[in-house]
Short mmCIF file of C-alpha atoms in Angstrom, two decimals:
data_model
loop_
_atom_site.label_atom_id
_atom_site.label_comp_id
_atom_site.label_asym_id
_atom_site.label_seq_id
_atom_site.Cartn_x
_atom_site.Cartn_y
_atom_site.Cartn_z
CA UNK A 1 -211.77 -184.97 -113.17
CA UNK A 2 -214.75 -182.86 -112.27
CA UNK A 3 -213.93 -179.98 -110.04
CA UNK A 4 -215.36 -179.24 -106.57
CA UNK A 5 -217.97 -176.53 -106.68
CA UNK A 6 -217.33 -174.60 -103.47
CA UNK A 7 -219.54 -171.16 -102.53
CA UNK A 8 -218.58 -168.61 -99.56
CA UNK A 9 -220.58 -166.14 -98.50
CA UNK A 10 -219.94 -163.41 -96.75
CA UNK A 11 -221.89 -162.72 -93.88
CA UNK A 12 -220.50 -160.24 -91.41
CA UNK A 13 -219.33 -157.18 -93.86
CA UNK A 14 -220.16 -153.33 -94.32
CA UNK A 15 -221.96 -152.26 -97.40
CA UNK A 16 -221.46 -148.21 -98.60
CA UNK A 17 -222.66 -146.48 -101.78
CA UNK A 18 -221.00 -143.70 -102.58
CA UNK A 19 -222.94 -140.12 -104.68
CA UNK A 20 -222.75 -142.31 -107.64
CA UNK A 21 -224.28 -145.44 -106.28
CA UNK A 22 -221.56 -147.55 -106.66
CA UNK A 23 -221.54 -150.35 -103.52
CA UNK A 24 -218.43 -150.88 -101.88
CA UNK A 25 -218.46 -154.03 -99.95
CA UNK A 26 -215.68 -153.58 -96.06
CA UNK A 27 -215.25 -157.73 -95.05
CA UNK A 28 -214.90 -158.16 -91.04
CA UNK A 29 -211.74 -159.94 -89.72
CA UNK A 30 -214.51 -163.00 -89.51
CA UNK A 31 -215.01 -163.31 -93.09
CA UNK A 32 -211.55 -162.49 -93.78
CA UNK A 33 -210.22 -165.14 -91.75
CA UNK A 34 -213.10 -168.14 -91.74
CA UNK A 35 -214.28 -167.44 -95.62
CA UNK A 36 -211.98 -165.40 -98.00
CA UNK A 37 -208.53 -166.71 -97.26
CA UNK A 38 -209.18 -170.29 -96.61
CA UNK A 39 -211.08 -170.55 -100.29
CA UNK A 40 -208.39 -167.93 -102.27
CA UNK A 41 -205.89 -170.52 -101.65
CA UNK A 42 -207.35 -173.61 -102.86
CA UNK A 43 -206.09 -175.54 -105.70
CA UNK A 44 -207.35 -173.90 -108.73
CA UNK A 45 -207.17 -177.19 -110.62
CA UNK A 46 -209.89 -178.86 -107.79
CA UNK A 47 -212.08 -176.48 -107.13
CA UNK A 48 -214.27 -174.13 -108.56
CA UNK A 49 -215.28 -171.39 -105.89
CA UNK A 50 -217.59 -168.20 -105.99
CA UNK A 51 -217.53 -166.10 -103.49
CA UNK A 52 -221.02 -163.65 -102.70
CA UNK A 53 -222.32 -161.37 -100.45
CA UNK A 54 -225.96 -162.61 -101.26
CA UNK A 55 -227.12 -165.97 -101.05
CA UNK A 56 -229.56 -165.64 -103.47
CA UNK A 57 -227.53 -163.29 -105.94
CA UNK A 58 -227.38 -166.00 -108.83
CA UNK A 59 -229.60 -168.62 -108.05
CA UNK A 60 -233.24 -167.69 -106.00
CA UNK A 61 -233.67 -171.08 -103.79
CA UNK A 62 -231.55 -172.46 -101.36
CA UNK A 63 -233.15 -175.94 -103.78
CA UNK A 64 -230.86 -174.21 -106.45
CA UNK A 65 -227.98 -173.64 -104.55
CA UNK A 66 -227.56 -176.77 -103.59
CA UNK A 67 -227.82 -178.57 -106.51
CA UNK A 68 -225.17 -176.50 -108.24
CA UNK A 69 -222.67 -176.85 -105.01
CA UNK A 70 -220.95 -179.06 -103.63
CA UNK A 71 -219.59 -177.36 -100.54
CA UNK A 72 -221.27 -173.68 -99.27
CA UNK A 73 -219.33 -171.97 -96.41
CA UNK A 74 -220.44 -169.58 -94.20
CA UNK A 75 -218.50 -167.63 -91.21
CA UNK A 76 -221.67 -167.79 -89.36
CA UNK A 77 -225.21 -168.72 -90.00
CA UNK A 78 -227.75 -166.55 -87.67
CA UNK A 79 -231.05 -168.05 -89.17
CA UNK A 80 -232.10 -171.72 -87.71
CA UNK A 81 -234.78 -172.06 -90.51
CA UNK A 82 -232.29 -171.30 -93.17
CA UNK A 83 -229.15 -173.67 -91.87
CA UNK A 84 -232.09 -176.24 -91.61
CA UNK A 85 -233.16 -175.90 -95.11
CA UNK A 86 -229.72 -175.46 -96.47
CA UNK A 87 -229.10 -179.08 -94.42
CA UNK A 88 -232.55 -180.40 -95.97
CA UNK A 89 -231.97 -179.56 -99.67
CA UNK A 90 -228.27 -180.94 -99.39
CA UNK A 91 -229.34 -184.02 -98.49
CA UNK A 92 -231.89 -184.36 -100.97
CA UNK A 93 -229.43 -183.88 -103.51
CA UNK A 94 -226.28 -185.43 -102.37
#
């Protein structure tokens, strides 16, 4: 059976480099609560999640992104345009 490609991203979280450069990424209650723990606990042998703090980290359209998943959960989405286009391209391709 083909698993269920599922992406969260993060969207309220604080970002800090430290002398080195190295990012640490802080997640807000939000993310905790509406992104991280509802996807850690899903059934490993169903679903296939990522989880990113960039929406275009791995793929560079939101075209892309939908095409390769199935299911993309956000805490929040500020951007009209982009929940619009997200909605457009996942129709397109199912």
């Amino acid at each position: 059976m083909k698993k269920i490609r599922v992406l969260g991203i993060f969207t309220n979280f604080k970002e800090k480099k430290d002398k080195d450069g190295k990012i640490t990424y802080y997640h807000s209650g939000v993310d905790l609560v509406r992104t991280l723990l509802p996807l850690k606990y899903l059934n490993t042998e169903k679903f296939e999640v990522d989880l990113q703090y960039d929406l275009f980290s791995k793929y560079k359209s939101i075209r892309e992104l939908t095409q390769h998943y199935d299911i993309i959960l956000f805490s929040y989405i500020h951007d009209p345009q982009l929940y619009i286009e997200i909605r457009v391209c996942a129709l397109k391709s199912n």
